[in-house]
Structure formats: structure tokens, C-alpha cells
Short mmCIF file of C-alpha atoms in Angstrom, two decimals:
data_model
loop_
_atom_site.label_atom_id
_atom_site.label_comp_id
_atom_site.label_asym_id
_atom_site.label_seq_id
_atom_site.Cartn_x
_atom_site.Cartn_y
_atom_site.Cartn_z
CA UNK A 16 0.00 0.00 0.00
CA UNK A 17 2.90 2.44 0.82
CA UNK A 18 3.49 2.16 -2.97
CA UNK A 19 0.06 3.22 -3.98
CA UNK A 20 0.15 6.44 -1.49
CA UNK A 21 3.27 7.79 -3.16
CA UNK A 22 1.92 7.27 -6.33
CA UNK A 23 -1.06 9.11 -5.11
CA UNK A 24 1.01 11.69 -3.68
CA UNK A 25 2.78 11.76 -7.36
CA UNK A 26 -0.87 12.03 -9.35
CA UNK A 27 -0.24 8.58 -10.55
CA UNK A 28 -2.17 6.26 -8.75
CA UNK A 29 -5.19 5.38 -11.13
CA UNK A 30 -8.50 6.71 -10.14
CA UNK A 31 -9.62 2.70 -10.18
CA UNK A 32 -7.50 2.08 -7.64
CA UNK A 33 -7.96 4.80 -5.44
CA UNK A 34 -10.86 3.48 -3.35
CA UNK A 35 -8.95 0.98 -1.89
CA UNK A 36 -6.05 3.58 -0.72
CA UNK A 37 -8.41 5.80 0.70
CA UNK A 38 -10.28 2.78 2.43
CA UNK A 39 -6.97 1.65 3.61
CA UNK A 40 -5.88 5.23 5.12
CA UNK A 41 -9.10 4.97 6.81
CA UNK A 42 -8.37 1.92 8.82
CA UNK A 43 -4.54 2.35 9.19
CA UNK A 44 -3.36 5.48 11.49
CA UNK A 45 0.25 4.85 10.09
CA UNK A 46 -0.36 5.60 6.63
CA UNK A 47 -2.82 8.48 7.55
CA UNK A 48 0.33 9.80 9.48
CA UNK A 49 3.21 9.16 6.51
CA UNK A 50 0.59 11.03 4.25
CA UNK A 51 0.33 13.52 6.80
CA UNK A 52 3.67 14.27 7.10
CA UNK A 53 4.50 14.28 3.05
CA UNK A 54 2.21 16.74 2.34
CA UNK A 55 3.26 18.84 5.21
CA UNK A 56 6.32 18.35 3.69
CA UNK A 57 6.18 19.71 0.29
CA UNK A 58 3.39 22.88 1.81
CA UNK A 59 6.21 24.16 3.55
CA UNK A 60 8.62 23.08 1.47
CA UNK A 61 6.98 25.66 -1.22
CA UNK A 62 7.15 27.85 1.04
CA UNK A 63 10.28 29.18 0.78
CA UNK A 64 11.50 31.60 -2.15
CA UNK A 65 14.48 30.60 -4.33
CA UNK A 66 14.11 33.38 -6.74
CA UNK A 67 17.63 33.73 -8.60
CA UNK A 68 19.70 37.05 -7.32
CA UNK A 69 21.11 39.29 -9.79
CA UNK A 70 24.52 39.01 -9.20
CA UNK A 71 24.32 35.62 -10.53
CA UNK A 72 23.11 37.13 -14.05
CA UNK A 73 25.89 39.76 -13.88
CA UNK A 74 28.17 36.62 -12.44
CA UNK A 75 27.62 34.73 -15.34
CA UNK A 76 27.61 36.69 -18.30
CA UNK A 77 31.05 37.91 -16.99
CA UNK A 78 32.81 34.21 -17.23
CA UNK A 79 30.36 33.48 -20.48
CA UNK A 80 32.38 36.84 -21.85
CA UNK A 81 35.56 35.97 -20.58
CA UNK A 82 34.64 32.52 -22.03
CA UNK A 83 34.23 33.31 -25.68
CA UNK A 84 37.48 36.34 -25.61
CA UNK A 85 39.46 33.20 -25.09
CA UNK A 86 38.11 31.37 -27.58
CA UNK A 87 39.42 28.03 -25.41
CA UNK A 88 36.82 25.21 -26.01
CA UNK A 89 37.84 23.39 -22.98
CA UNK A 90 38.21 19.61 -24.26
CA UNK A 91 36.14 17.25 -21.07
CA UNK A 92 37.20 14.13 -22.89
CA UNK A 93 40.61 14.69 -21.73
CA UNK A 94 39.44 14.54 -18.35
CA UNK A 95 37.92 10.90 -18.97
CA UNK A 96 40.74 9.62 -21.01
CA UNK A 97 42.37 6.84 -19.11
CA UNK A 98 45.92 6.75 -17.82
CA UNK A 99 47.58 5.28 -20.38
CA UNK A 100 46.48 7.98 -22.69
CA UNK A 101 47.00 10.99 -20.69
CA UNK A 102 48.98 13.66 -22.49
CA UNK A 103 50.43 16.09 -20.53
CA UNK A 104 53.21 19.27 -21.88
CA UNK A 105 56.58 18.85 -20.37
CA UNK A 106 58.69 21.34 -19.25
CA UNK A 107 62.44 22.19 -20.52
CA UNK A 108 63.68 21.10 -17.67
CA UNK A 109 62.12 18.21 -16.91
CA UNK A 110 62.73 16.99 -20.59
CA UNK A 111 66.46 18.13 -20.35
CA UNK A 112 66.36 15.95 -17.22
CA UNK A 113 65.33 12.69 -18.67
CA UNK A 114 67.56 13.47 -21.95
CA UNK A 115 70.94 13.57 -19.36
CA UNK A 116 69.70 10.87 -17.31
CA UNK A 117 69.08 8.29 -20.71
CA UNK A 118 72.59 9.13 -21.79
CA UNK A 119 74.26 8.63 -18.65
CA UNK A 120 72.52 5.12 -18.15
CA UNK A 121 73.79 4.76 -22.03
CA UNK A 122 77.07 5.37 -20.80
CA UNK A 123 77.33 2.47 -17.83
CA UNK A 124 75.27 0.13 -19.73
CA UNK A 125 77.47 -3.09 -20.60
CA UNK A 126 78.34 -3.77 -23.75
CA UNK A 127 78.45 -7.50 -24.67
CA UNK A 128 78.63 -7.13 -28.50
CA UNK A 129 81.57 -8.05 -30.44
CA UNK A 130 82.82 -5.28 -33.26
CA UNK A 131 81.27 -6.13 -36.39
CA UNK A 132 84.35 -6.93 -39.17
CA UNK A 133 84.40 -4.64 -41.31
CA UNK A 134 83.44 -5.78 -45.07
CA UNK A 135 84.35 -4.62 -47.89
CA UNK A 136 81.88 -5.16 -50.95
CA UNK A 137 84.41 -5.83 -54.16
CA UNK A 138 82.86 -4.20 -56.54
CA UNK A 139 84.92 -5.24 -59.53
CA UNK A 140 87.80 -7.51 -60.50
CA UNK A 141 90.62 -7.54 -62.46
CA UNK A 142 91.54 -9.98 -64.98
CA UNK A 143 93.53 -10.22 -67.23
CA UNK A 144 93.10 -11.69 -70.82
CA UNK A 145 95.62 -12.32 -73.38
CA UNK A 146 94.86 -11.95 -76.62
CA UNK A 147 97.91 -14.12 -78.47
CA UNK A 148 95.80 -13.81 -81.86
CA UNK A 149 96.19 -10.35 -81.55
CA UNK A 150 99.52 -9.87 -80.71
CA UNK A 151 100.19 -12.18 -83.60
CA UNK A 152 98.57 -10.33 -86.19
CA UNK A 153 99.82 -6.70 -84.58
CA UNK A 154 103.39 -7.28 -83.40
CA UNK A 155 103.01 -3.59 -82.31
CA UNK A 156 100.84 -4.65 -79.50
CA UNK A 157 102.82 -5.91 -76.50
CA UNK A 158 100.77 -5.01 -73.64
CA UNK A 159 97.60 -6.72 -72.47
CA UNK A 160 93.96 -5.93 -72.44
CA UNK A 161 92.65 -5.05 -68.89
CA UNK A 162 88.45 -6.09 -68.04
CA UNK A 163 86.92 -4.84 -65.30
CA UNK A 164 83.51 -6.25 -64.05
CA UNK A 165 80.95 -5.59 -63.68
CA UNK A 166 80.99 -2.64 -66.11
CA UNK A 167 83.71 -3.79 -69.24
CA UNK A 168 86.40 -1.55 -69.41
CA UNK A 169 88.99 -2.44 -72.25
CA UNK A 170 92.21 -0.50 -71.61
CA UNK A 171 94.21 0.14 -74.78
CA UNK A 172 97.98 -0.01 -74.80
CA UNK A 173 99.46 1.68 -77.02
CA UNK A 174 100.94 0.65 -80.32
CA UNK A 175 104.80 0.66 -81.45
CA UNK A 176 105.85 3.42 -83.56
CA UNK A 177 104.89 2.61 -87.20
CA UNK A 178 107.81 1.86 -89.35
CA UNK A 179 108.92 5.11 -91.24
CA UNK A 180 107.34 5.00 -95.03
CA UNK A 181 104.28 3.27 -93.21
CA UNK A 182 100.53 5.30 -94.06
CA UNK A 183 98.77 5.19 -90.64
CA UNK B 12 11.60 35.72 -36.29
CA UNK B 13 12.38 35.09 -32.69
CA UNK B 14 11.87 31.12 -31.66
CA UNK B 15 9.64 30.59 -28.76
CA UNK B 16 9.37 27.04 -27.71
CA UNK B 17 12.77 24.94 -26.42
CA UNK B 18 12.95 22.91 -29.50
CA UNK B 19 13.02 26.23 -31.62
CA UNK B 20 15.62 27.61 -29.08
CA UNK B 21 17.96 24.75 -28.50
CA UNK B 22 18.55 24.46 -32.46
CA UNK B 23 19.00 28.13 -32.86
CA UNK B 24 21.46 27.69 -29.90
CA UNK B 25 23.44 24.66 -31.63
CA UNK B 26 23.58 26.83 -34.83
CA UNK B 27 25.60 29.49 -32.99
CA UNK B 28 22.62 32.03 -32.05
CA UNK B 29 24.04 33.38 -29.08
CA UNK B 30 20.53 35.03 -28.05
CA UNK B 31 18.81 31.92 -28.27
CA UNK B 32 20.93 30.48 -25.41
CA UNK B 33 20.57 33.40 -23.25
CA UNK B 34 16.51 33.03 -23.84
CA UNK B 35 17.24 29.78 -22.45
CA UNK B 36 19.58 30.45 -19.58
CA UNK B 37 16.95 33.05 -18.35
CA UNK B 38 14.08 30.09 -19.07
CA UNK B 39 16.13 27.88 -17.02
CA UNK B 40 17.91 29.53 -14.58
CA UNK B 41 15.54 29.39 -12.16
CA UNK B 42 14.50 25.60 -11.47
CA UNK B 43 18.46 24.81 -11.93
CA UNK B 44 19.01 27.21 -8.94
CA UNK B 45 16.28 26.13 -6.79
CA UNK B 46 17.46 22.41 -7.78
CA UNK B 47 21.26 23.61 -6.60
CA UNK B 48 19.96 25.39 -3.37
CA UNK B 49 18.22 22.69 -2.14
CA UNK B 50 20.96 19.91 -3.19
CA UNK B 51 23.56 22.20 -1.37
CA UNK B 52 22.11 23.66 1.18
CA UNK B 53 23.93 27.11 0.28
CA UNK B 54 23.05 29.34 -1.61
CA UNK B 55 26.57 30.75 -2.42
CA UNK B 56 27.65 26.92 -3.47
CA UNK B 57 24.80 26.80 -5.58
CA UNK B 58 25.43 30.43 -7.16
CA UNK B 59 28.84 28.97 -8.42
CA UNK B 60 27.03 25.19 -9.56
CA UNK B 61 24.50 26.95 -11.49
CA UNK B 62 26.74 29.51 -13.52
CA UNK B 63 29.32 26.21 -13.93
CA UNK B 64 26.33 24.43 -15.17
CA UNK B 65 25.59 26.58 -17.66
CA UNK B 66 28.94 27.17 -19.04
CA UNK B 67 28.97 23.42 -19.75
CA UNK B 68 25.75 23.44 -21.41
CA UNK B 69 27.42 26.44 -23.94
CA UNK B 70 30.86 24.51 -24.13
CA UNK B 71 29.10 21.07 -24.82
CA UNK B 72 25.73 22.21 -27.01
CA UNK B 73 27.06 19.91 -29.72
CA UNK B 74 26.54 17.20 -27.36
CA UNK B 75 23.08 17.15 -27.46
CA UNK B 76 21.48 15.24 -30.00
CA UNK B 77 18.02 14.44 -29.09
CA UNK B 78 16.86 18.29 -28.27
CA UNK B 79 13.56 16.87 -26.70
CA UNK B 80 15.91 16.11 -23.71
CA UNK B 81 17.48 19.59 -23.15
CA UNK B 82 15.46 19.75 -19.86
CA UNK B 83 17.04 16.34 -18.30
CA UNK B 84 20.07 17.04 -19.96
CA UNK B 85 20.21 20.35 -18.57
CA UNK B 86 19.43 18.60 -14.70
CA UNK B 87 22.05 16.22 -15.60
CA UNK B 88 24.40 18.50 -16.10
CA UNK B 89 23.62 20.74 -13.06
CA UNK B 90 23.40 17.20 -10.42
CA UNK B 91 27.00 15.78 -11.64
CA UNK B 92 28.26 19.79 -10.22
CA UNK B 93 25.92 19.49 -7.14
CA UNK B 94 28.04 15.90 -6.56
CA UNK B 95 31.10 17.00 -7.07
CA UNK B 96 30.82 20.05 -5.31
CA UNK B 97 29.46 17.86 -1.90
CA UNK B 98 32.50 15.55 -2.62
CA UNK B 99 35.04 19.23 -2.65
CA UNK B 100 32.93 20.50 0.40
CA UNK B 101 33.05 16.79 2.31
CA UNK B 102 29.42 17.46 2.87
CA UNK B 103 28.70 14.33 1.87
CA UNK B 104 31.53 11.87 0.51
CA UNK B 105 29.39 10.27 -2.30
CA UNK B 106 26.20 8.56 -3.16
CA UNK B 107 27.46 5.44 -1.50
CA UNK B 108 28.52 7.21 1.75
CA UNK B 109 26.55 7.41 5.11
CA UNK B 110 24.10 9.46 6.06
CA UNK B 111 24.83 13.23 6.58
CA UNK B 112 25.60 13.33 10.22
CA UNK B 113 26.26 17.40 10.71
CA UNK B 114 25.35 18.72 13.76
CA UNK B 115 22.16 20.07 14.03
CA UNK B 116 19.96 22.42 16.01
CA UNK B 117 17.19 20.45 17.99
CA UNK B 118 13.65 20.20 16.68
CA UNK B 119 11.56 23.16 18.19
CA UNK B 120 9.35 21.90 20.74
CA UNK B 121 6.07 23.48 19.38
CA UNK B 122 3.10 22.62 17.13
CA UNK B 123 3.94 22.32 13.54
CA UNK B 124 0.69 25.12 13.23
CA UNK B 125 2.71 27.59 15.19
CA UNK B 126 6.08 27.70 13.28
CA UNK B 127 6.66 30.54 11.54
CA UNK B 128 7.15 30.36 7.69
CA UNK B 129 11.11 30.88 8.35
CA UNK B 130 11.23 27.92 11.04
CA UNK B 131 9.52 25.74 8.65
CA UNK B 132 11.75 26.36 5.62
CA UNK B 133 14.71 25.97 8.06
CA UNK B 134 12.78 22.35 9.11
CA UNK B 135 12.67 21.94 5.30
CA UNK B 136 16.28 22.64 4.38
CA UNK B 137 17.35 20.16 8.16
CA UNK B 138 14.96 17.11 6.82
CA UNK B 139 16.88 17.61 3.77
CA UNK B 140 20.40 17.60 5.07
CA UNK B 141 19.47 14.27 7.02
CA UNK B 142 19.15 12.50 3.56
CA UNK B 143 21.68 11.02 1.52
CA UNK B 144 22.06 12.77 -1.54
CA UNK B 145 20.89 9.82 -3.78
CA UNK B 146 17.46 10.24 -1.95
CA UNK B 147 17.94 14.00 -1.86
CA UNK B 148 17.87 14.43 -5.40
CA UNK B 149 14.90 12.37 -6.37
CA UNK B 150 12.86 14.25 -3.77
CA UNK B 151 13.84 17.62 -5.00
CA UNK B 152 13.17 16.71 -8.45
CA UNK B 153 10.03 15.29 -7.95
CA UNK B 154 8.68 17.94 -5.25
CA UNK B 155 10.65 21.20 -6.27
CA UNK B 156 10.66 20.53 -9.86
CA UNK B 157 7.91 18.08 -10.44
CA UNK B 158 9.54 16.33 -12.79
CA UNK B 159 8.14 13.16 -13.95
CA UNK B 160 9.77 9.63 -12.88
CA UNK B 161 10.98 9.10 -16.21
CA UNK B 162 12.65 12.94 -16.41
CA UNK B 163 14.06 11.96 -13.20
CA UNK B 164 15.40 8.35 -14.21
CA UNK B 165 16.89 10.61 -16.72
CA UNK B 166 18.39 12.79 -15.20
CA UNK B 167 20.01 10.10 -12.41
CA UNK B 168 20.43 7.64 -15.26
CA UNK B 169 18.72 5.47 -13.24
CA UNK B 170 15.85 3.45 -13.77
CA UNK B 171 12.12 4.25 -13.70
CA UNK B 172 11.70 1.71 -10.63
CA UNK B 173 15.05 2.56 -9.15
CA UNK B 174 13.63 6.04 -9.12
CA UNK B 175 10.20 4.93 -7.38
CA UNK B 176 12.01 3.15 -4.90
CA UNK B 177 14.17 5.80 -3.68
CA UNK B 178 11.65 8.26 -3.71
CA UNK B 179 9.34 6.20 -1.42
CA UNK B 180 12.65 5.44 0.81
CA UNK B 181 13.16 9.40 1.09
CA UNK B 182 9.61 9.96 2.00
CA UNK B 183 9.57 7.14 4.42
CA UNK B 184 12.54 9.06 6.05
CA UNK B 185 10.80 12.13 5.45
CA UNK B 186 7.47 11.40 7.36
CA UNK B 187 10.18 9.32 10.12
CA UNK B 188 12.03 13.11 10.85
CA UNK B 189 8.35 14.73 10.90
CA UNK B 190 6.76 12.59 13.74
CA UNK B 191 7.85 14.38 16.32
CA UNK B 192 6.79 17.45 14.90
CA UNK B 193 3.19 16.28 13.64
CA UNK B 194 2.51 14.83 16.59
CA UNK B 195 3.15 17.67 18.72
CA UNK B 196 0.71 18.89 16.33
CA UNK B 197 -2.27 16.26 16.60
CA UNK B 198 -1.46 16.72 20.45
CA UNK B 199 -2.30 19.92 20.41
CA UNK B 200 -5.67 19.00 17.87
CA UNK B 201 -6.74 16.64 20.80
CA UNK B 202 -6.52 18.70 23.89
CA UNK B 203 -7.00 22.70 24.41
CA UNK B 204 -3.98 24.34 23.32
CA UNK B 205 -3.39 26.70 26.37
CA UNK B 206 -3.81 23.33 28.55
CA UNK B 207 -1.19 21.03 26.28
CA UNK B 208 1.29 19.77 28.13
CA UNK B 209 4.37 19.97 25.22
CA UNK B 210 2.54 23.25 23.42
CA UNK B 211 4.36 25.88 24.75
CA UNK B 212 2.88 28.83 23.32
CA UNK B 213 5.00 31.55 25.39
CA UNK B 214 7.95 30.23 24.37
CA UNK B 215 7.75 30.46 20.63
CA UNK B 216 6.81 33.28 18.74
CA UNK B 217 3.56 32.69 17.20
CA UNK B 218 2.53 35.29 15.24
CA UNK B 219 1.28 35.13 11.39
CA UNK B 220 -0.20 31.38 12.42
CA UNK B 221 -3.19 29.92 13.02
CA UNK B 222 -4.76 29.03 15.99
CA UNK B 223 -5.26 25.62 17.16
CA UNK B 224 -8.49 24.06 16.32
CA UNK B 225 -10.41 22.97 19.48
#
């Protein structure tokens, strides 16, 4: 039943079932009392006045002003973002701080690594080919040819003089 | 043309029309300060919730998408400040905490007929301060601002029968604190009041109330 008085105190008891609440407060003492005392409740409770002073207008309009000159649109979600994703700016000094403090733990680390040889990529060779046909047929010739790889690169020696009386 | 109705206001307000939101500040101002007063108890504290509470609504319009719920929306915002300012001012250390156990003057020892209007508010505002602010908040938004128990399920993002239930807890509380008091008061119905034994009519002020019936 104590539902059915607070929903009658609320206006939302049904009028079907209202009857049997009023029958009820008229045999129980207790309920008349709790009804008693609600109602007393919310008379004085409108009672009082809570009319809104004006400083709270001139209040307000001063931070809404001082709101928009800054122009700051204050981000909440940063509020609710958890720990791992905080962001916050860090100062000079505390980020020359942790810079000295990583290279000093650098410095006293152990090294267990063994110096990598150095290599050397060969990036060509030298061979050299004889050319007997040649030096046959041009008696002149008494040097070799030199290849590099991976690019060819013939190197000409020079001939002998050509025999006076000879046309070049 | 300038819009009337919340709907009206609230979009105007989301599309940057700055007199549109003070229409609704001044529409609103008033139920979200009575709401703060009575949460509080103070009305300084509740001076500083309201104007925070509306900043928040400016900041966050874009938040609101279903403008049909400005009002619980706007009581949302306004009872997340009243908690955290009770959990700054140690009033009250959260919704899960005990009861508020301030010191408090005793209970005047006189019909509830002959308190003056100022007693009873004070009454009021003591009843209020007994309750925890979980019941606190339904019973000021049902009885201040007659909200409906789904605006106030709302606004508590609670549940329509969590909301009932706390409500009927509060009142039980309510009519528990008031027994002395309306008792004294059907006392002094019964018998004769210059003859009642707990009346005391010289030593409260009585003026601007009723006599008691005989």
C-alpha cells in the first residue's frame, strides 16, 4: 500500500484504484500519518522563495564573456581519457632531465657485443686476358687488355711506332 | 523571427545564435538554482554550480542530439556539479557514503501550526540535510521541480523503478524526521492548546499562524 500512497502523492495512482487507498488510510493510522507528514512536507517546502539574485546574471555573463574572448573550447574528454592515454606538456627542464639521465645510463650500460668486421663489398675484378691472336697479327701490341667487371672496361695499350714510309 | 518554444531555441542555440541560449539560460535559470539550493544547502555553493552548469551546457551544445531532452540534460548537467561540489565541500563523501551526520539544532518543541514560515523552511532545508544525496535528489526533483519519474530516471540515469524506490525510501525518512513534529501537532488538535502539556505557546513566537483548532 505504501506504494500506492506515493503514487497518489505523485498524481499517478489510477482513479480505479484509489478506493482501496483511501479505504486503507481509513483503517490504518500509520499511513494516515506518513501522508500527513509528506504533504506537510512539500506545503512548507513551497514555502520558501528561491528566486535567482542578480549578481548571478551579472556573475555569469562575466565568465560566459571571458569565455568566448578566449576562444578556449575546454576539451572534457581529456578529463575521462584513461591513464595510459594521458597527455600532458613537459617542461624544458624536466625533458632536459630525462635526456641527461638516458645518456648517462647509455654510458654504464654493458656492452656484450663483439665489433662487427668490417666488409668490404668488391665491386669489380681484375683480370687479365691475353689476346695471343692479336699480338700475332699486330706485333706492335705488347701489352695486355685489362676487363673490369661488372661494367667492361677495355684498356688500350698503345701501339709501337709505325715503321717510317708506313701510311697510318 | 524570434523562436519561442525549447525545440526552436535549443537548435537556434546549436547553430551558434548566441541570443537563443541566453533566452534559455533566463528560461532555465531558475528551477536549476532552486534544484542547486536545495541539493547544497547554500546558496553561495549553488550560485557557483549553477553559472558552472551553464557554461557546460554552452561549451558542450554539440553534445546534445536528441533536443527533446534539453530539460534532463540540462538537470544532468547541473546534479554531476551538485556531486562533485558535496565531494570538494566533504558534505557528503558520495552517493554510496553514510548518512549526513552534521550537527544540528534540535527540533523546536512546538506545534507544527505555530512555526513561523522561516522555522519551517529551516525544518525543510534540516529534513533535507538528514538524507543522503541519492534520496535527496529524487525528492527535490520530484517535489521542487515536479519532474516526472521518467525525467528523473533521466536525469540520475537510473531506472524508472530505481527512481520509485528511492523516492518512497526518502519519503519514508521524510514522514520518520516529521513525527515528532506532527505529533506535537495532533497533540495539540486533541486537547486545548493553552492546557497542552508539550505546546508551549509563550515560548515560541507565534505570530502570522493559526490558531489551534479545538
Amino acid at each position: 500500500m505504501e506504494e500506492a500512497l506515493n503514487l497518489y502523492v505523485d498524481g499517478e495512482l489510477p482513479l480505479d484504484q484509489q478506493a482501496a487507498l483511501f479505504g486503507h488510510l481509513a483503517a490504518c493510522p500509520a499511513c494516515r500519518r506518513t501522508l500527513d507528514s509528506v504533504l506537510s512536507f512539500r506545503r512548507w517546502s513551497r514555502q520558501e522563495p528561491l528566486g535567482v539574485p542578480p549578481a548571478l546574471d551579472d556573475a555569469f555573463f562575466k565568465r560566459l564573456a571571458e569565455h568566448k574572448a578566449r576562444h578556449t573550447r575546454i576539451d572534457r574528454a581529456a578529463d575521462r581519457r584513461p591513464l595510459w592515454q594521458a597527455q600532458a606538456p613537459v617542461t624544458l627542464r624536466a625533458g632536459l632531465t630525462i635526456a641527461i639521465v638516458v645518456f648517462l645510463l647509455g654510458l654504464f650500460v654493458p656492452s656484450n657485443l663483439q665489433p662487427v668486421p668490417a666488409r668490404f663489398a668488391v665491386i669489380g675484378e681484375e683480370e687479365l686476358v691475353e689476346l695471343p691472336a692479336v699480338a700475332a697479327s699486330e706485333p706492335g701490341r705488347v701489352e695486355p687488355l685489362y676487363v673490369f667487371y661488372p661494367g667492361l672496361t677495355i684498356e688500350a695499350s698503345k701501339t709501337e711506332e709505325p715503321a717510317p714510309g708506313e701510311s697510318l | 523571427m524570434i523562436p519561442t518554444d525549447d525545440q526552436e531555441l535549443i537548435e537556434s542555440f546549436q547553430a551558434g545564435d548566441e541570443f537563443a541560449f541566453v533566452s534559455l539560460y533566463n528560461r532555465y535559470k531558475g528551477p536549476v538554482y532552486a534544484f542547486c539550493v536545495k541539493m547544497l544547502l547554500s546558496r553561495s555553493l549553488a550560485e557557483d554550480v549553477v553559472q558552472e552548469t551553464f557554461l557546460r551546457v554552452y561549451e558542450n551544445r554539440d553534445r546534445l542530439l536528441n533536443t527533446d531532452a534539453f530539460k534532463s540534460w540540462l538537470f544532468t548537467i547541473a546534479r554531476n556539479q551538485c556531486l562533485n561540489q558535496l565531494r570538494r565541500t566533504n558534505r557528503q563523501v558520495s552517493l554510496e557514503g553514510q548518512e549526513h551526520a552534521e550537527p544540528v539544532a534540535p527540533l523546536p518543541e512546538i506545534p507544527a501550526h505555530q512555526l513561523e514560515k522561516s522555522e519551517k523552511i529551516d525544518l525543510v532545508n534540516h529534513f533535507l540535510a538528514q538524507l543522503k544525496p541519492d534520496y535527496r535528489e529524487v525528492l527535490i526533483l520530484r517535489e521542487y521541480q515536479n519532474l516526472s519519474y521518467e525525467e528523473i530516471a533521466a536525469v540520475t540515469r537510473s531506472t524508472v523503478s530505481a527512481v520509485k524506490s528511492r523516492l518512497f525510501k526518502a519519503r519514508r525518512k521524510l514522514a520518520g524526521y516529521m513525527e515528532p513534529i506532527m505529533n506535537r501537532e495532533r497533540q495539540g488538535a486533541r486537547s486545548p492548546a493553552p492546557t497542552a502539556p508539550d505546546a508551549a505557546p509563550d515560548a515560541a513566537p507565534v505570530s502570522g499562524s493559526t490558531p489551534p483548532p479545538a
